[in-house]
Amino acid sequence: MELTPIQKDIIITLINLQRQKDRAIKGEEIAEVIQRNPGTVRNQMQLLKALGLVEGVPGPKGGYKPTGGAYDSLRIQQLKNESVVPLYKNNVIVNGATAAEISFTTVRNPDACNGIIRVIGNTKDFVMDDKIQVGPTPVNRLIVRGEVTGRDDTNNAILFNITEMISLPKKHVKHYMKYPPLLVNSNASIQEATRLFIRNNVHGTPVEDKGKIVGIITYTDIAHAIAQGKPNVKVKDIMTKELITVDGDMQLYDVVKLFHKYNVGRLIVTINGVPKGTLSKTDVLNELAVY
């Protein structure tokens, strides 16, 4: 049976409210959201109960809950373990909402890229030209940004012009690290370290002492030493001793945030707790160079 627009509106609102409040929803609450008479909602609920799309919950705290059939009727996949895909309107997160589906509608158009986001949650506050962001998605960490061009309230969907898409590979960091890492000895002079940087076209390397990584030195460290009139110091005298390490099984998305958090350009990658390689911002950019 094809649902009427008001029945779709009621089911969408019921699902949204039930997800937000995690309890049975009263007909009056639904009526307030969709701006309909509570009696009209109650009458429609009887029909939806007969269709097996909603179930009644008796008692003072009772109301209605959607069934699996309600999700099926709206072509919304019901998941036991669900990740929320956040939705932002004008840089502010929309509470209680998650993207259920992202579709790209004009991928062959050379001048425009448009899309549709089907949402579980309230979409009625979105208007033309609102800035919208959806994501990151749980697997590929896809983030899509754009501007709203319209709404399809019947399908609880937002139409938008896509202006930006970002995604990071889902492989673990150990697949992208440099192994074995380029190393400089702790007793090397800064001139030797600089020649190593130039020869290998890098901006910094881990420092080793007797086979162990004991620090990191960069062009910045060397520049500071020269500016302070210390051209004859050794690497161990100016290196950064606090190592920022990441586990090789971390995803690239999570590690990229650490570059920003610690304001560094290079991290030490460990396997089973043992330093085995390095990952730099340049390595990440090279990985994305295919785009």
Short mmCIF file of C-alpha atoms in Angstrom, two decimals:
data_model
loop_
_atom_site.label_atom_id
_atom_site.label_comp_id
_atom_site.label_asym_id
_atom_site.label_seq_id
_atom_site.Cartn_x
_atom_site.Cartn_y
_atom_site.Cartn_z
CA MET A 1 0.00 0.00 0.00
CA GLU A 2 1.29 3.44 -0.95
CA LEU A 3 1.35 5.73 2.08
CA THR A 4 -0.25 9.15 1.89
CA PRO A 5 1.89 12.29 2.45
CA ILE A 6 0.49 12.81 5.96
CA GLN A 7 1.18 9.18 6.88
CA LYS A 8 4.77 9.53 5.71
CA ASP A 9 5.08 12.77 7.66
CA ILE A 10 3.78 11.10 10.82
CA ILE A 11 6.10 8.10 10.51
CA ILE A 12 9.15 10.28 9.79
CA THR A 13 8.34 12.47 12.79
CA LEU A 14 7.71 9.44 15.02
CA ILE A 15 11.07 7.91 14.07
CA ASN A 16 12.88 11.22 14.61
CA LEU A 17 11.31 11.88 18.01
CA GLN A 18 11.74 8.30 19.18
CA ARG A 19 15.44 8.37 18.31
CA GLN A 20 15.92 11.72 20.05
CA LYS A 21 13.98 10.93 23.23
CA ASP A 22 14.46 7.14 23.37
CA ARG A 23 10.90 6.51 24.58
CA ALA A 24 7.38 6.11 23.31
CA ILE A 25 6.05 9.26 21.61
CA LYS A 26 2.62 10.74 22.24
CA GLY A 27 0.37 11.76 19.39
CA GLU A 28 0.27 15.34 20.67
CA GLU A 29 4.07 15.60 20.30
CA ILE A 30 3.85 14.48 16.68
CA ALA A 31 0.95 16.85 16.00
CA GLU A 32 2.96 19.78 17.35
CA VAL A 33 5.90 19.06 15.05
CA ILE A 34 3.88 18.54 11.87
CA GLN A 35 1.36 21.28 12.80
CA ARG A 36 -1.70 19.08 12.54
CA ASN A 37 -4.69 18.53 14.79
CA PRO A 38 -3.99 15.87 17.47
CA GLY A 39 -7.25 14.14 16.55
CA THR A 40 -6.09 13.80 12.95
CA VAL A 41 -2.83 12.22 14.12
CA ARG A 42 -4.70 9.76 16.38
CA ASN A 43 -6.97 8.72 13.52
CA GLN A 44 -3.99 8.15 11.22
CA MET A 45 -2.22 6.19 13.96
CA GLN A 46 -5.06 3.68 14.02
CA LEU A 47 -4.55 3.08 10.30
CA LEU A 48 -0.77 2.83 10.70
CA LYS A 49 -1.20 0.35 13.57
CA ALA A 50 -3.44 -1.77 11.35
CA LEU A 51 -0.71 -1.71 8.69
CA GLY A 52 1.85 -2.87 11.25
CA LEU A 53 3.93 0.29 10.93
CA VAL A 54 3.51 1.54 14.50
CA GLU A 55 2.78 -0.08 17.83
CA GLY A 56 1.01 1.40 20.82
CA VAL A 57 2.58 1.52 24.24
CA PRO A 58 -0.04 1.65 27.07
CA GLY A 59 0.27 3.50 30.38
CA PRO A 60 0.94 7.07 31.56
CA LYS A 61 4.32 7.07 29.80
CA GLY A 62 2.90 5.36 26.76
CA GLY A 63 2.47 6.48 23.22
CA TYR A 64 3.68 5.10 19.91
CA LYS A 65 6.84 3.47 18.61
CA PRO A 66 7.79 2.70 15.01
CA THR A 67 8.12 -0.92 13.94
CA GLY A 68 10.66 -2.38 11.56
CA GLY A 69 7.98 -2.03 8.90
CA ALA A 70 7.96 1.73 9.40
CA TYR A 71 11.66 1.89 8.52
CA ASP A 72 11.05 -0.39 5.52
CA SER A 73 8.20 1.79 4.28
CA LEU A 74 10.56 4.77 4.13
CA ARG A 75 13.43 2.69 2.71
CA ILE A 76 15.54 3.40 5.81
CA GLN A 77 17.87 0.61 6.86
CA GLN A 78 17.46 -0.27 10.54
CA LEU A 79 20.79 -1.20 12.13
CA LYS A 80 21.46 -2.82 15.51
CA ASN A 81 24.89 -1.19 15.77
CA GLU A 82 24.64 2.20 14.16
CA SER A 83 27.20 4.97 13.74
CA VAL A 84 25.81 8.48 13.69
CA VAL A 85 26.81 10.42 10.59
CA PRO A 86 26.61 14.03 11.83
CA LEU A 87 24.82 16.79 9.99
CA TYR A 88 25.80 20.47 10.30
CA LYS A 89 23.78 23.53 9.36
CA ASN A 90 25.81 26.74 9.00
CA ASN A 91 28.65 25.14 10.99
CA VAL A 92 26.37 24.16 13.90
CA ILE A 93 25.63 20.46 14.50
CA VAL A 94 21.99 19.40 14.12
CA ASN A 95 21.27 17.46 17.31
CA GLY A 96 19.41 14.18 16.99
CA ALA A 97 20.00 13.89 13.24
CA THR A 98 22.02 11.44 11.18
CA ALA A 99 22.46 11.02 7.45
CA ALA A 100 20.91 7.77 6.27
CA GLU A 101 21.92 8.04 2.61
CA ILE A 102 24.02 10.30 0.38
CA SER A 103 23.32 10.31 -3.36
CA PHE A 104 25.19 12.15 -6.11
CA THR A 105 22.79 13.15 -8.85
CA THR A 106 24.92 14.99 -11.44
CA VAL A 107 28.27 13.21 -11.51
CA ARG A 108 28.53 13.56 -15.31
CA ASN A 109 27.78 17.28 -15.37
CA PRO A 110 31.03 19.18 -16.10
CA ASP A 111 29.78 22.37 -14.42
CA ALA A 112 27.94 21.24 -11.29
CA CYS A 113 27.84 18.50 -8.70
CA ASN A 114 24.55 18.07 -6.88
CA GLY A 115 23.43 15.61 -4.28
CA ILE A 116 20.63 14.45 -2.00
CA ILE A 117 20.95 13.60 1.69
CA ARG A 118 18.21 11.45 3.20
CA VAL A 119 18.08 12.25 6.89
CA ILE A 120 16.81 10.59 10.02
CA GLY A 121 16.04 13.70 12.03
CA ASN A 122 14.51 17.12 11.56
CA THR A 123 15.15 18.71 8.15
CA LYS A 124 12.43 21.37 8.19
CA ASP A 125 14.73 24.09 9.53
CA PHE A 126 16.95 23.91 6.43
CA VAL A 127 16.28 26.62 3.86
CA MET A 128 17.76 27.71 0.55
CA ASP A 129 21.46 28.68 0.64
CA ASP A 130 22.10 27.25 4.11
CA LYS A 131 25.62 25.88 4.39
CA ILE A 132 25.47 22.14 5.01
CA GLN A 133 28.03 19.52 5.99
CA VAL A 134 27.49 15.80 6.34
CA GLY A 135 30.05 13.44 7.85
CA PRO A 136 32.53 12.13 8.58
CA THR A 137 31.14 8.75 7.59
CA PRO A 138 32.37 5.84 9.73
CA VAL A 139 34.44 3.84 7.24
CA ASN A 140 36.02 6.16 4.67
CA ARG A 141 35.67 9.31 6.79
CA LEU A 142 33.93 11.08 3.93
CA ILE A 143 32.94 14.71 4.54
CA VAL A 144 30.66 16.44 2.04
CA ARG A 145 29.96 20.18 2.13
CA GLY A 146 27.67 22.33 0.06
CA GLU A 147 24.73 24.73 -0.10
CA VAL A 148 21.08 23.79 0.24
CA THR A 149 19.06 24.12 -2.96
CA GLY A 150 15.79 22.60 -1.76
CA ARG A 151 13.99 20.02 0.39
CA ASP A 152 11.94 16.93 -0.28
CA ASP A 153 9.87 16.68 2.90
CA THR A 154 8.03 13.60 1.65
CA ASN A 155 11.28 11.65 1.77
CA ASN A 156 12.89 13.71 4.57
CA ALA A 157 15.66 14.66 2.17
CA ILE A 158 17.79 17.74 1.55
CA LEU A 159 18.89 18.75 -1.95
CA PHE A 160 22.20 20.55 -2.15
CA ASN A 161 24.94 21.80 -4.44
CA ILE A 162 28.19 20.06 -3.49
CA THR A 163 31.16 22.39 -3.12
CA GLU A 164 33.67 20.13 -1.36
CA MET A 165 34.30 16.45 -0.66
CA ILE A 166 37.11 15.07 1.49
CA SER A 167 37.94 11.46 2.25
CA LEU A 168 40.92 9.63 3.71
CA PRO A 169 41.96 6.04 2.93
CA LYS A 170 40.75 3.50 5.48
CA LYS A 171 43.98 1.48 5.66
CA HIS A 172 45.97 1.54 8.87
CA VAL A 173 48.96 3.85 9.38
CA LYS A 174 51.45 0.98 9.11
CA HIS A 175 50.60 0.74 5.40
CA TYR A 176 51.77 4.34 4.83
CA MET A 177 54.74 4.69 7.17
CA LYS A 178 58.34 4.94 5.99
CA TYR A 179 60.15 1.72 6.89
CA PRO A 180 62.91 1.49 7.70
CA PRO A 181 62.95 5.13 8.77
CA LEU A 182 65.72 7.50 7.74
CA LEU A 183 67.83 8.07 10.88
CA VAL A 184 70.56 10.47 11.99
CA ASN A 185 73.02 9.62 14.76
CA SER A 186 72.71 11.60 17.98
CA ASN A 187 76.43 12.52 17.83
CA ALA A 188 76.21 13.90 14.28
CA SER A 189 76.85 17.58 13.68
CA ILE A 190 74.04 19.79 12.47
CA GLN A 191 75.96 20.15 9.18
CA GLU A 192 75.84 16.37 8.73
CA ALA A 193 72.14 16.34 9.57
CA THR A 194 71.48 19.12 7.05
CA ARG A 195 73.33 17.24 4.29
CA LEU A 196 71.22 14.15 5.11
CA PHE A 197 68.04 16.21 4.80
CA ILE A 198 69.08 17.68 1.44
CA ARG A 199 70.23 14.34 0.03
CA ASN A 200 66.92 12.66 0.92
CA ASN A 201 64.63 15.68 0.36
CA VAL A 202 63.17 15.59 3.90
CA HIS A 203 62.62 18.22 6.57
CA GLY A 204 63.39 16.10 9.61
CA THR A 205 64.33 12.62 10.82
CA PRO A 206 64.30 10.55 13.99
CA VAL A 207 67.54 10.49 15.98
CA GLU A 208 69.11 7.15 16.93
CA ASP A 209 71.56 6.25 19.66
CA LYS A 210 72.88 2.68 19.88
CA GLY A 211 70.03 1.39 17.74
CA LYS A 212 67.22 3.14 19.66
CA ILE A 213 65.17 6.14 18.56
CA VAL A 214 65.79 8.83 21.15
CA GLY A 215 64.38 11.96 19.54
CA ILE A 216 63.53 13.89 16.39
CA ILE A 217 65.42 16.72 14.70
CA THR A 218 64.08 19.08 12.04
CA TYR A 219 65.22 22.03 9.94
CA THR A 220 63.51 24.26 12.52
CA ASP A 221 65.72 22.94 15.32
CA ILE A 222 68.82 23.55 13.22
CA ALA A 223 67.68 27.06 12.25
CA HIS A 224 67.14 27.95 15.92
CA ALA A 225 70.64 26.71 16.82
CA ILE A 226 72.25 28.78 14.06
CA ALA A 227 70.19 31.85 14.99
CA GLN A 228 71.45 31.52 18.56
CA GLY A 229 75.05 31.39 17.37
CA LYS A 230 75.56 27.68 18.03
CA PRO A 231 76.78 26.23 14.72
CA ASN A 232 78.94 23.56 16.35
CA VAL A 233 76.36 21.79 18.53
CA LYS A 234 75.53 18.17 17.97
CA VAL A 235 72.17 16.73 17.04
CA LYS A 236 71.58 15.38 20.56
CA ASP A 237 71.92 18.90 21.98
CA ILE A 238 69.04 20.42 19.99
CA MET A 239 66.76 17.47 19.14
CA THR A 240 63.24 17.15 20.53
CA LYS A 241 63.38 14.35 23.06
CA GLU A 242 59.64 13.93 23.62
CA LEU A 243 58.58 11.39 21.01
CA ILE A 244 55.01 11.53 19.77
CA THR A 245 54.15 7.97 18.79
CA VAL A 246 51.14 6.40 17.11
CA ASP A 247 50.19 2.75 16.90
CA GLY A 248 50.53 1.24 13.46
CA ASP A 249 46.96 -0.08 13.63
CA MET A 250 45.44 3.39 13.98
CA GLN A 251 43.50 4.71 11.00
CA LEU A 252 44.98 7.53 8.96
CA TYR A 253 42.01 9.79 9.80
CA ASP A 254 42.71 9.62 13.54
CA VAL A 255 46.44 10.16 13.09
CA VAL A 256 46.01 13.24 10.88
CA LYS A 257 44.29 14.97 13.80
CA LEU A 258 47.43 14.45 15.90
CA PHE A 259 49.53 16.51 13.48
CA HIS A 260 47.25 19.44 14.23
CA LYS A 261 46.93 18.73 17.96
CA TYR A 262 50.68 18.62 18.60
CA ASN A 263 51.68 21.02 15.79
CA VAL A 264 54.27 18.61 14.41
CA GLY A 265 55.11 17.41 10.93
CA ARG A 266 56.36 13.92 11.77
CA LEU A 267 55.23 11.07 14.02
CA ILE A 268 56.89 7.84 15.12
CA VAL A 269 54.90 4.71 14.21
CA THR A 270 55.08 1.76 16.59
CA ILE A 271 54.28 -1.91 16.00
CA ASN A 272 53.57 -3.85 19.20
CA GLY A 273 54.95 -0.89 21.13
CA VAL A 274 58.30 -0.85 19.29
CA PRO A 275 59.21 2.15 17.04
CA LYS A 276 59.35 0.83 13.48
CA GLY A 277 58.79 3.75 11.12
CA THR A 278 57.75 7.34 10.60
CA LEU A 279 54.79 9.17 9.09
CA SER A 280 55.00 12.79 7.97
CA LYS A 281 52.46 15.30 6.69
CA THR A 282 54.18 15.00 3.32
CA ASP A 283 53.55 11.23 3.32
CA VAL A 284 49.85 11.89 3.82
CA LEU A 285 49.75 14.49 1.04
CA ASN A 286 51.59 12.12 -1.30
CA GLU A 287 48.99 9.46 -0.56
CA LEU A 288 46.26 11.90 -1.60
CA ALA A 289 48.14 13.08 -4.69
CA VAL A 290 46.11 10.72 -6.90
CA TYR A 291 43.30 13.27 -6.66
#
